[in-house]
PDB file of C-alpha atoms in Angstrom:
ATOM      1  CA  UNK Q   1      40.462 -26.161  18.169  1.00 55.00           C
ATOM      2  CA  UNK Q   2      37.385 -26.317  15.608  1.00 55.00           C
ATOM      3  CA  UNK Q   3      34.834 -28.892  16.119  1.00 55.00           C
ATOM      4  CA  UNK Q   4      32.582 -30.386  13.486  1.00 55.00           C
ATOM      5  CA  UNK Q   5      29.040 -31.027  14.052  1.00 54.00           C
ATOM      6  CA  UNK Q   6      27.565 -34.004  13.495  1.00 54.00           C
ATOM      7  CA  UNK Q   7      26.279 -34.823   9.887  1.00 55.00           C
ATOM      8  CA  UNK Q   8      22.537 -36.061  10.236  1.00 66.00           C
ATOM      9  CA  UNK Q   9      20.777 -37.043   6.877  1.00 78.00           C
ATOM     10  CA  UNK Q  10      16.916 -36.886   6.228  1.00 78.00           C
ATOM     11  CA  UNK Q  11      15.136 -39.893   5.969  1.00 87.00           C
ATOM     12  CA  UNK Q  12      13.533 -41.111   2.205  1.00 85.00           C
ATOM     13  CA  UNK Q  13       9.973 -40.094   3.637  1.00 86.00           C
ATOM     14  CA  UNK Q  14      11.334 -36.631   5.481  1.00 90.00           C
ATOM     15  CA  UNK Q  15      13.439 -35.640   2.228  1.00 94.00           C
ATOM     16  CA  UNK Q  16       9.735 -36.322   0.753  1.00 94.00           C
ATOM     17  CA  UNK Q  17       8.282 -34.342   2.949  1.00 95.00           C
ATOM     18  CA  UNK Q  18      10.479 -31.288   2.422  1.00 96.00           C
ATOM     19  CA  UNK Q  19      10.412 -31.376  -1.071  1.00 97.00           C
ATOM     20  CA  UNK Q  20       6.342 -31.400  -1.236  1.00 97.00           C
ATOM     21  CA  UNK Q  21       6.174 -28.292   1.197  1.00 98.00           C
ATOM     22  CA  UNK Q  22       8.441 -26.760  -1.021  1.00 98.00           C
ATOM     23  CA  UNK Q  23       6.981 -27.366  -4.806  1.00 98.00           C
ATOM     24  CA  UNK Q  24       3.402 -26.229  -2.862  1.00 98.00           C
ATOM     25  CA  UNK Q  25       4.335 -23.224  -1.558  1.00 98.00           C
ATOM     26  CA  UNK Q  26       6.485 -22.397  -5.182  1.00 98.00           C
ATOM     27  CA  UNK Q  27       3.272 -23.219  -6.844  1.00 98.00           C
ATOM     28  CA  UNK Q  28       1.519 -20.195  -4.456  1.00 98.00           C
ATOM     29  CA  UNK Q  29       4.350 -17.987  -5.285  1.00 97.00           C
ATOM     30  CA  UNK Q  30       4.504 -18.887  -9.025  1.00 98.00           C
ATOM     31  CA  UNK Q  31       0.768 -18.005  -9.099  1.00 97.00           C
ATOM     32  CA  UNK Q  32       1.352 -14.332  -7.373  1.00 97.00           C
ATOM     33  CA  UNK Q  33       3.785 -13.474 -10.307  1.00 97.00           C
ATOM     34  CA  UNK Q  34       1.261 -14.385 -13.148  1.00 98.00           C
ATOM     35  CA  UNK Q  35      -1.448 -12.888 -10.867  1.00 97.00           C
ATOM     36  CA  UNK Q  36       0.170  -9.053 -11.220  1.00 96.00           C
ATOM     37  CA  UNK Q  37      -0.785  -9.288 -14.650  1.00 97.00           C
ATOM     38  CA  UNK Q  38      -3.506 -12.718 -14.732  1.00 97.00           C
ATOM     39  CA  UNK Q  39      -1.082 -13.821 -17.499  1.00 98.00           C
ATOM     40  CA  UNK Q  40      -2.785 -17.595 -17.344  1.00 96.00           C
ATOM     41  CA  UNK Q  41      -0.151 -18.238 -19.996  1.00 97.00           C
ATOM     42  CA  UNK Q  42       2.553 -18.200 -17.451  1.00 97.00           C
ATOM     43  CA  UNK Q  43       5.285 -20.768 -18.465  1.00 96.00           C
ATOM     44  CA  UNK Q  44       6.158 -20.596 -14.507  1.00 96.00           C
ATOM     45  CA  UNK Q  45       3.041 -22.089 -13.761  1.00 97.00           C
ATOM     46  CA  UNK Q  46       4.406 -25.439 -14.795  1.00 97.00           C
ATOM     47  CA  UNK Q  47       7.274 -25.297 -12.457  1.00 97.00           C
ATOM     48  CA  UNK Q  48       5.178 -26.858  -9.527  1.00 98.00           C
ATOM     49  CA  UNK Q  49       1.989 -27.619 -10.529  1.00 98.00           C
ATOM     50  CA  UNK Q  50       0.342 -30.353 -12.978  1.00 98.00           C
ATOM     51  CA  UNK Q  51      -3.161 -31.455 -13.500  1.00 98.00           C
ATOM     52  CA  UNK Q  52      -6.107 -30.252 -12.048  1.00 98.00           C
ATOM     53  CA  UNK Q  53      -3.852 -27.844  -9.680  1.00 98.00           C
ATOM     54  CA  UNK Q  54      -2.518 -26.905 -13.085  1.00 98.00           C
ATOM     55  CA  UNK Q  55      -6.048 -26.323 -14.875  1.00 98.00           C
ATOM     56  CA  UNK Q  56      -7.060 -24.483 -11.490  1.00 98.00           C
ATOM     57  CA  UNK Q  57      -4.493 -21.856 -11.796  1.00 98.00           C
ATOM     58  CA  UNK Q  58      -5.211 -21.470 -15.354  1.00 98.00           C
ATOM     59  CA  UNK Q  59      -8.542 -20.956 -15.774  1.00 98.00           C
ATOM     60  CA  UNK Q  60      -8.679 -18.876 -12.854  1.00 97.00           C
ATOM     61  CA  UNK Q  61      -6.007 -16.119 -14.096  1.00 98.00           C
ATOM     62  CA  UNK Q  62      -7.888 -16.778 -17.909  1.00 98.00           C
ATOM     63  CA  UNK Q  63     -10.827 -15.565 -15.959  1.00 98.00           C
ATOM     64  CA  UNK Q  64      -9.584 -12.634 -14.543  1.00 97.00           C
ATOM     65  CA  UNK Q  65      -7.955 -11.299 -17.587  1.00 97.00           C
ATOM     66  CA  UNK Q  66     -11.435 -12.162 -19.216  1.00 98.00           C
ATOM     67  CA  UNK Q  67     -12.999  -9.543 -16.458  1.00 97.00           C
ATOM     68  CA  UNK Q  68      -9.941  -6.953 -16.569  1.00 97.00           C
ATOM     69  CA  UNK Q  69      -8.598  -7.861 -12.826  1.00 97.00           C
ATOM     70  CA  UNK Q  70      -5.002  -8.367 -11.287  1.00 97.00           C
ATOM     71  CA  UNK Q  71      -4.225  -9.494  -8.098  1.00 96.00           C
ATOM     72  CA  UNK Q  72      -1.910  -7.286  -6.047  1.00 94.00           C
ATOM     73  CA  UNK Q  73      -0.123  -8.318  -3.482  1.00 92.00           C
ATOM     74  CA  UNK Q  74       0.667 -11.958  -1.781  1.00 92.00           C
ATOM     75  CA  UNK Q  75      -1.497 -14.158   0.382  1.00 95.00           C
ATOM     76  CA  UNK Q  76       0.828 -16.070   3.154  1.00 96.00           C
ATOM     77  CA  UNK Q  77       1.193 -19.591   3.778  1.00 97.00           C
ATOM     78  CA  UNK Q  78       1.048 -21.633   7.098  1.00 97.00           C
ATOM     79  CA  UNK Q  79       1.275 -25.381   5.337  1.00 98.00           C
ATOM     80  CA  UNK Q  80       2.495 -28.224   7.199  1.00 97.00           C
ATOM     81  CA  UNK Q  81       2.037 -32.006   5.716  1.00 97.00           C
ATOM     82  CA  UNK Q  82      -0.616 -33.828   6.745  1.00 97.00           C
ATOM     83  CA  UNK Q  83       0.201 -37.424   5.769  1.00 96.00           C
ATOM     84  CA  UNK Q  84       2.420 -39.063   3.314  1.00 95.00           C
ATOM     85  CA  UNK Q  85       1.250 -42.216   1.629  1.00 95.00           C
ATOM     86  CA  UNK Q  86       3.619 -44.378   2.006  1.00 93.00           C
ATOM     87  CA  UNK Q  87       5.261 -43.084   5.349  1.00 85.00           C
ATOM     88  CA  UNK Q  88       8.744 -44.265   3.794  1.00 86.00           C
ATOM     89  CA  UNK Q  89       8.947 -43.196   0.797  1.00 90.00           C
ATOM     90  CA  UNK Q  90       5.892 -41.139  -0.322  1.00 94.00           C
ATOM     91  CA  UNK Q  91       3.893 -41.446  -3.455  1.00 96.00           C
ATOM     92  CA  UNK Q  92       1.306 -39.079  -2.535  1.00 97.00           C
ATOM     93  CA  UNK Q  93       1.699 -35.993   0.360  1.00 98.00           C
ATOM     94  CA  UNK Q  94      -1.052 -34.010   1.574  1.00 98.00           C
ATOM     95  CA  UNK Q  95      -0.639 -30.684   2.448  1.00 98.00           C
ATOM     96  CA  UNK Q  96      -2.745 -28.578   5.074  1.00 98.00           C
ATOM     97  CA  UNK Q  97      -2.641 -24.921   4.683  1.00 98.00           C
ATOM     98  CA  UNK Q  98      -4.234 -22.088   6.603  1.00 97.00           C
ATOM     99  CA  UNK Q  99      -3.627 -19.029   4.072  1.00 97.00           C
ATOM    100  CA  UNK Q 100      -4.273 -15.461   4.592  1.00 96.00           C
ATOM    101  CA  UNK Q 101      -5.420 -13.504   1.540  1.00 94.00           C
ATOM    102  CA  UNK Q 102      -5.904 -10.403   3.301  1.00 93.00           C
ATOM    103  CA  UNK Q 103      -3.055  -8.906   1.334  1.00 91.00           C
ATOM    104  CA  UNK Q 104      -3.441 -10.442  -2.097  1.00 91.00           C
ATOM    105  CA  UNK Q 105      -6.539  -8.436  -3.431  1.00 92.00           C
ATOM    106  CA  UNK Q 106      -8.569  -8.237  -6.781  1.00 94.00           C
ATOM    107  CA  UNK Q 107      -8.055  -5.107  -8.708  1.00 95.00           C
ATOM    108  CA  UNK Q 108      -9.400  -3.749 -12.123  1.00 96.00           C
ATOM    109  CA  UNK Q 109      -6.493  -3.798 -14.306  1.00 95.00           C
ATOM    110  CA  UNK Q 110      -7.622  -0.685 -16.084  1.00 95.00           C
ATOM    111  CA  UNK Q 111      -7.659   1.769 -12.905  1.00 95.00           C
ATOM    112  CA  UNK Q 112      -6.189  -0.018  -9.975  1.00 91.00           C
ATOM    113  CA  UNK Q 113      -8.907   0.185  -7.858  1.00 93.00           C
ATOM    114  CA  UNK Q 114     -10.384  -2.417  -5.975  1.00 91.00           C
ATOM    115  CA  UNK Q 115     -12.598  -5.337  -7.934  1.00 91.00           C
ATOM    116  CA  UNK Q 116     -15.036  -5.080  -4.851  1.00 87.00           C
ATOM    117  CA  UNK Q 117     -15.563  -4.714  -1.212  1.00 83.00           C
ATOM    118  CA  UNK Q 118     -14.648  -8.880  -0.499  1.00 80.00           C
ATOM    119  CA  UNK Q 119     -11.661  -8.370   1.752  1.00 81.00           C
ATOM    120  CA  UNK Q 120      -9.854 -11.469   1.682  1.00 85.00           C
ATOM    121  CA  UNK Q 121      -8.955 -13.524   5.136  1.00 93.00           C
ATOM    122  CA  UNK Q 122      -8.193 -16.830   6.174  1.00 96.00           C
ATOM    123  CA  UNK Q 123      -8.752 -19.804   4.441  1.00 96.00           C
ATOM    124  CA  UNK Q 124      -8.354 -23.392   4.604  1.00 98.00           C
ATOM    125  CA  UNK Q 125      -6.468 -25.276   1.144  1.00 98.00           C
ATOM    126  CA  UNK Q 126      -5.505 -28.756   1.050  1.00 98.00           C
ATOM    127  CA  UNK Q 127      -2.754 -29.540  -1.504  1.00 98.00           C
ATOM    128  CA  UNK Q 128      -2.202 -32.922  -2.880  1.00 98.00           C
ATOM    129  CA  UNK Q 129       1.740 -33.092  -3.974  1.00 98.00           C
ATOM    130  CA  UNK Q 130       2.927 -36.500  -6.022  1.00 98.00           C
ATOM    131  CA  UNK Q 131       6.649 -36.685  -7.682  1.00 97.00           C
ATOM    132  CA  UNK Q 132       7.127 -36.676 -11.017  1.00 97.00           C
ATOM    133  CA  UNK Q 133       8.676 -39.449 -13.239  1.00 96.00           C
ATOM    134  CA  UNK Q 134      11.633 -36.511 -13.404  1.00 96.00           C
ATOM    135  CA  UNK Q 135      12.268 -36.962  -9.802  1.00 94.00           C
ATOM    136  CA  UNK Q 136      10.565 -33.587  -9.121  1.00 96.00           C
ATOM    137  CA  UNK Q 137       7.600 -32.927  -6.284  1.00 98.00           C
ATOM    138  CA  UNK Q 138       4.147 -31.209  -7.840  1.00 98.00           C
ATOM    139  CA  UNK Q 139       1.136 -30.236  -7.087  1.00 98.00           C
ATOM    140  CA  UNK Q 140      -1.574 -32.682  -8.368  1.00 98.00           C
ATOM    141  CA  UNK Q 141      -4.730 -30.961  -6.826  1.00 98.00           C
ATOM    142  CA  UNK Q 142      -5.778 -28.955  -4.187  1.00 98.00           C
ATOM    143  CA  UNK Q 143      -9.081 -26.948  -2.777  1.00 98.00           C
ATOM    144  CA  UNK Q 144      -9.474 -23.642  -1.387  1.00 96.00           C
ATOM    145  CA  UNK Q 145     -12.544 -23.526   1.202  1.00 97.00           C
ATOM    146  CA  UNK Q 146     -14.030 -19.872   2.385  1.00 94.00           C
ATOM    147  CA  UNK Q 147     -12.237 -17.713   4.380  1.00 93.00           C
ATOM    148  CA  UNK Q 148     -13.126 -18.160   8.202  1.00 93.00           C
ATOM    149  CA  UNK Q 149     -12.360 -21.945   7.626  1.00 96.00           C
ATOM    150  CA  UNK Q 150      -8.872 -22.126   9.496  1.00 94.00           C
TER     151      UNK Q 150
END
C-alpha cells in the first residue's frame, strides 16, 4: 500500500528567504565563470546581481584584465540569512557569509603563475538581496572584510 507524505508549503517570508540564498550564492558562482578569464563584460553577471553588487563585480574583473590576472579556481560559501525586513514578506534580506578563498587564487593570465604570495582564507561578506519588480531575488550590495574575519 503506498503512502503519501504530507504536502507542507513555505511560508511568503521562508520562500523569500530561499530565493535570496539562492540569487547570492548564483551571483558568487556567476562571478567564478567571468573570473577564469576577468571578462567584466560578462552578460551572466546580470543574472543575480544589480547595483553596487553589480558595479563591484565589474570593476573588479575590469581591473584584473587591466593587470593581466585570472582567478582560478572557486572560493566556497557558508551563507545563511541574517534578517529579512519585513519578516513576512521580505523587501530587503541580509545575507551572512563566511567564505573561503583559499582555492580561488590570482594568476597572471600570460603564464599561469601565481599573481603573488597572498594566499587567500576566510572571510566575512555580508550580502544585501532585494526582489526585483520581475519577481526575481538580487543582490543589491554586499562587502567583503579581510580574511581571518569569520
Amino acid at each position: 500500500m503506498a503512502t503519501s507524505s504530507p504536502t507542507t508549503s513555505l511560508s511568503a517570508g521562508d520562500k523569500a528567504n530561499n530565493e535570496a540564498l539562492a540569487a547570492y550564492l548564483g551571483m558568487w558562482k556567476d562571478f567564478a565563470i567571468a573570473g577564469v578569464t576577468s571578462d567584466w563584460q560578462s552578460t551572466g553577471l546580470v543574472r543575480h546581481a544589480t547595483g553596487i553588487a553589480l558595479t563591484n563585480l565589474t570593476r573588479g574583473l575590469y581591473a584584473d584584465r587591466y593587470n593581466g590576472l585570472v582567478t582560478k579556481g572557486e572560493a566556497t560559501h557558508d551563507a545563511k540569512v541574517m534578517s529579512a525586513e519585513p519578516a513576512d514578506k521580505p523587501t530587503k534580506i541580509i545575507v551572512t557569509d563566511c567564505s573561503d578563498s583559499t582555492k580561488a587564487l590570482k594568476h597572471r593570465a600570460d603564464n599561469g603563475q601565481l599573481a603573488d604570495d597572498t594566499p587567500g582564507g576566510r572571510r566575512l561578506i555580508n550580502g544585501q538581496v532585494e526582489p526585483q519588480a520581475d519577481g526575481s531575488w538580487k543582490v543589491t550590495d554586499f562587502a567583503v572584510h579581510e580574511v581571518g574575519s569569520c
